[in-house]
Every structure is written in structure tokens, then in C-alpha cells.
Coordinates of C-alpha atoms in Angstrom, one line a residue:
M160 CA -46.6 -44.8 -5.6
L161 CA -49.6 -43.6 -3.6
K162 CA -50.3 -39.8 -3.7
L163 CA -53.9 -39.5 -2.6
A164 CA -56.0 -41.3 0.1
V165 CA -59.7 -40.6 0.3
F166 CA -61.6 -41.8 3.4
D167 CA -65.4 -42.0 4.0
F168 CA -66.2 -40.5 7.4
D169 CA -69.2 -42.3 9.0
S170 CA -68.4 -45.9 10.0
T171 CA -64.9 -45.5 8.5
L172 CA -62.9 -42.7 10.1
M173 CA -65.6 -42.4 12.8
D174 CA -67.1 -45.3 14.6
G175 CA -70.8 -44.9 13.8
E176 CA -73.2 -42.8 11.8
T177 CA -73.3 -39.1 12.6
I178 CA -77.0 -38.8 11.7
D179 CA -77.9 -41.7 14.1
F180 CA -76.2 -39.9 16.9
L181 CA -78.1 -36.7 16.1
A182 CA -81.4 -38.5 16.1
E183 CA -80.8 -39.9 19.6
P184 CA -81.9 -36.8 21.7
L185 CA -85.1 -36.7 19.6
G186 CA -85.9 -40.3 20.4
L187 CA -85.6 -41.2 16.7
K188 CA -82.3 -43.1 16.6
D189 CA -83.8 -46.5 15.7
K190 CA -86.0 -45.0 13.0
V191 CA -83.1 -43.0 11.4
A192 CA -80.6 -45.9 11.8
A193 CA -83.0 -48.3 9.9
I194 CA -83.1 -45.9 7.0
T195 CA -79.3 -45.4 7.1
E196 CA -78.7 -49.1 7.1
M197 CA -80.9 -49.6 4.0
A198 CA -79.1 -46.8 2.2
M199 CA -75.7 -48.2 3.0
R200 CA -76.7 -51.7 1.7
G201 CA -77.7 -50.0 -1.5
E202 CA -81.4 -50.8 -1.1
L203 CA -82.5 -47.1 -1.0
D204 CA -81.4 -44.2 -3.1
F205 CA -78.8 -42.2 -1.1
F206 CA -80.3 -38.8 -1.9
E207 CA -83.8 -39.8 -0.9
S208 CA -82.6 -41.4 2.3
L209 CA -80.6 -38.3 3.2
I210 CA -83.6 -36.0 2.7
M211 CA -85.9 -38.4 4.6
R212 CA -83.5 -38.6 7.6
V213 CA -82.6 -34.9 7.8
K214 CA -86.3 -34.0 7.8
L215 CA -86.6 -36.1 11.0
L216 CA -84.0 -33.8 12.7
E217 CA -86.2 -30.7 12.3
G218 CA -86.3 -28.7 15.5
L219 CA -83.0 -30.0 16.9
E220 CA -81.0 -27.2 18.5
E221 CA -77.9 -26.2 16.5
K222 CA -75.9 -26.0 19.7
K223 CA -76.8 -29.6 20.4
V224 CA -75.8 -30.6 16.9
N225 CA -72.3 -29.2 17.4
E226 CA -72.0 -30.7 20.9
I227 CA -72.7 -34.2 19.4
C228 CA -70.6 -33.7 16.3
H229 CA -67.6 -32.6 18.5
N230 CA -67.8 -35.7 20.6
L231 CA -68.1 -38.5 18.0
P232 CA -65.9 -41.5 18.6
F233 CA -63.1 -41.8 16.0
M234 CA -62.4 -45.3 14.7
P235 CA -59.5 -47.1 16.4
G236 CA -56.3 -46.3 14.4
A237 CA -57.7 -43.2 12.7
D238 CA -55.1 -40.8 14.1
E239 CA -52.1 -43.2 13.6
T240 CA -53.1 -44.0 10.0
I241 CA -53.6 -40.4 8.9
K242 CA -50.2 -39.5 10.5
A243 CA -48.5 -42.4 8.7
L244 CA -50.0 -41.4 5.3
K245 CA -49.1 -37.7 5.8
K246 CA -45.5 -38.7 6.7
D247 CA -45.2 -40.3 3.3
N248 CA -46.5 -37.0 1.7
I249 CA -49.8 -38.6 0.7
K250 CA -52.7 -36.1 0.5
V251 CA -55.5 -37.3 2.8
V252 CA -59.1 -36.2 2.0
V253 CA -62.4 -37.0 3.6
F254 CA -65.7 -37.4 1.7
S255 CA -68.9 -37.7 3.8
G256 CA -72.6 -38.0 3.0
G257 CA -72.8 -36.6 6.6
F258 CA -72.2 -33.1 7.8
R259 CA -69.6 -30.3 8.0
N260 CA -70.3 -29.9 11.7
A261 CA -68.6 -33.2 12.2
T262 CA -66.0 -33.5 9.3
S263 CA -64.5 -30.0 9.8
Y264 CA -64.1 -30.6 13.5
A265 CA -62.5 -34.0 12.7
R266 CA -60.1 -32.3 10.3
E267 CA -58.8 -30.0 13.1
K268 CA -58.4 -33.0 15.4
L269 CA -57.0 -35.6 12.9
G270 CA -55.1 -33.3 10.6
F271 CA -56.2 -34.5 7.2
D272 CA -56.0 -32.1 4.3
A273 CA -59.6 -31.4 3.3
D274 CA -63.2 -32.5 4.0
F275 CA -66.2 -32.5 1.6
S276 CA -69.6 -33.1 3.1
N277 CA -73.1 -31.6 3.5
T278 CA -74.5 -28.6 5.4
L279 CA -77.5 -28.9 7.8
H280 CA -79.7 -25.8 7.3
A281 CA -80.6 -24.0 10.5
K282 CA -82.7 -20.9 11.3
D283 CA -83.1 -19.2 14.6
G284 CA -80.7 -21.7 16.2
R285 CA -82.6 -24.8 15.2
L286 CA -82.4 -27.3 12.3
T287 CA -85.1 -26.7 9.6
G288 CA -85.0 -30.2 8.3
L289 CA -83.3 -29.1 5.1
V290 CA -79.8 -30.0 3.8
G291 CA -77.5 -29.1 0.9
G292 CA -73.9 -29.7 -0.1
E293 CA -71.3 -31.5 -2.0
M294 CA -72.1 -35.1 -1.1
M295 CA -75.9 -35.4 -1.6
F296 CA -76.0 -38.1 -4.3
S297 CA -74.8 -41.7 -4.8
H298 CA -72.5 -40.4 -7.5
S299 CA -71.1 -37.4 -5.5
K300 CA -68.0 -39.1 -4.2
G301 CA -66.9 -40.3 -7.6
D302 CA -67.5 -36.9 -9.2
M303 CA -65.5 -35.1 -6.5
L304 CA -62.6 -37.6 -6.6
V305 CA -62.2 -37.1 -10.3
R306 CA -62.1 -33.3 -9.8
I307 CA -59.5 -33.6 -7.1
Q308 CA -57.4 -36.0 -9.2
N309 CA -57.5 -33.5 -12.0
I310 CA -56.5 -30.6 -9.8
L311 CA -53.6 -32.5 -8.1
G312 CA -52.5 -34.3 -11.3
V313 CA -53.0 -37.7 -9.6
S314 CA -54.0 -40.9 -11.5
P315 CA -56.2 -43.7 -10.3
E316 CA -53.0 -45.8 -9.9
E317 CA -51.8 -43.3 -7.3
T318 CA -55.2 -43.2 -5.5
M319 CA -56.5 -45.2 -2.5
V320 CA -60.2 -45.0 -1.4
V321 CA -61.6 -46.4 1.9
G322 CA -65.2 -46.8 2.6
D323 CA -68.0 -49.1 4.0
G324 CA -71.3 -48.5 2.2
A325 CA -73.1 -48.3 -1.2
N326 CA -72.5 -44.5 -1.5
D327 CA -68.8 -45.2 -1.7
L328 CA -69.1 -47.3 -4.8
S329 CA -68.8 -44.3 -7.2
M330 CA -65.3 -43.4 -5.9
F331 CA -64.2 -47.0 -6.1
K332 CA -64.4 -46.7 -9.9
H333 CA -61.6 -44.1 -10.0
A334 CA -59.0 -45.8 -7.7
N335 CA -56.7 -48.8 -8.1
T336 CA -56.5 -49.3 -4.3
R337 CA -60.0 -50.0 -3.1
V338 CA -60.4 -50.7 0.6
A339 CA -63.7 -52.1 2.0
F340 CA -63.5 -51.4 5.8
C341 CA -66.0 -53.4 7.9
A342 CA -68.1 -52.9 4.9
K343 CA -71.5 -54.0 3.4
E344 CA -71.4 -56.8 0.9
V345 CA -72.3 -54.4 -2.0
L346 CA -68.9 -52.7 -1.5
K347 CA -66.8 -55.7 -0.7
K348 CA -67.6 -57.1 -4.2
E349 CA -65.7 -54.1 -5.7
A350 CA -62.8 -53.9 -3.3
N351 CA -59.3 -55.4 -3.7
I352 CA -58.5 -55.0 0.0
I353 CA -61.1 -56.1 2.6
I354 CA -60.6 -55.4 6.3
E355 CA -63.0 -56.9 8.8
E356 CA -61.5 -55.6 12.0
K357 CA -62.2 -52.1 13.5
D358 CA -58.6 -51.0 13.2
L359 CA -57.6 -48.6 10.5
T360 CA -53.9 -49.2 10.9
K361 CA -54.5 -52.6 9.2
I362 CA -54.7 -50.6 5.9
L363 CA -51.0 -49.7 6.3
E364 CA -50.0 -53.4 6.1
F365 CA -51.1 -53.4 2.5
L366 CA -49.2 -50.2 1.4

């Protein structure tokens, strides 16, 4: 019986990568997206890639950051899937190597239980190019999942994880239901459910 569902945010609950959207007004979307892609394929250390990409956002207005983060496109089926899981008394949590500006707003909109992500440092209303938080490393999601399982008294057998990239691998180790959603090959290899269509409700067919 499933008791806990953990979703990645970027390219899983949300259709795209938050940091790529943030780089757009600076004319750096392609540059940032190329680094993101390498990190998601597991070709670049996640921490190094995050530091590198956030540095490129230096100077972006905090007001603009929030405007972008509050208008991100949710993945088709995100709302219905979370509602269905919650109806079955399953705790729904989001882990993101992205940013609180986006995940906390999404929590208000989609109604999941908690979000764990990173914080963009700003000073005088502009990003400084620095970042800190709970999801900085490739092992962060796995570490946080184990902590939450311990607090809730939930086992790997009662846990489902859903992700798309290499930084989701660490949480796959601690869940019996492992969903690769429109994912990179590196993650598909470790999954026992593979969904290739951009429709999160497809997950419900396996539960």
C-alpha cells in the first residue's frame, strides 16, 4: 500500500526547467539549457552545474524571478494526479534541484504536502549569482527521502518516486516504485515504470 509519493519538479511536475526560463530574459537560455541537459544526462556533477548556471543569473531582478516562477507551465495531468493521490491519503512531496520561488508557489496551486528545493540569494532586489539549500547535490534527494521516511514511518515498499534526470537517481535507491517520466536513459535503467508521454495521469494506471 502506497503511503508516500515524491515528485521531481522540473520536467516532471512542471513542463520545462525553471533555470532555463530564468535565463531567457538575460539572453542566456541556450547556454544555461546546454549545461542543464548535460547535468540531467549525468555527464556533469549536479552541484557544479548548479553553481555554474546560477552564477549566470547574476543581476536578474528578484521581481522578474518571481514573475517567471509564478507563470511556469505545469505538466499535463499534474493537478489530477496529485488530487487522486491525496484522495487515497498518500503524502505528496516535491524535491527540486530548482528553486523555492517556483516550488512553494506550485505547492499553493497544486496542493501537495511539502516542497524541498534551493534558495536563490538576492541583495538589493537582484540575484547575486549565489545559491544555497536542501537540494544542492546529486545525493540530496536520496538523503531527504530517507529522512522523511523515518519521520513518517514509511518504508521503501510504501514509497513511489517520480523523476526524469540523473539527480533523481539517489531517491530511486530508496523506493520500490520507481517512475521514469519522459526521462533520460540514465534514469530509465533504474526504473520499473517508464512513461514516455507527457501526461502524469498515466502513473495512476500502474497503482
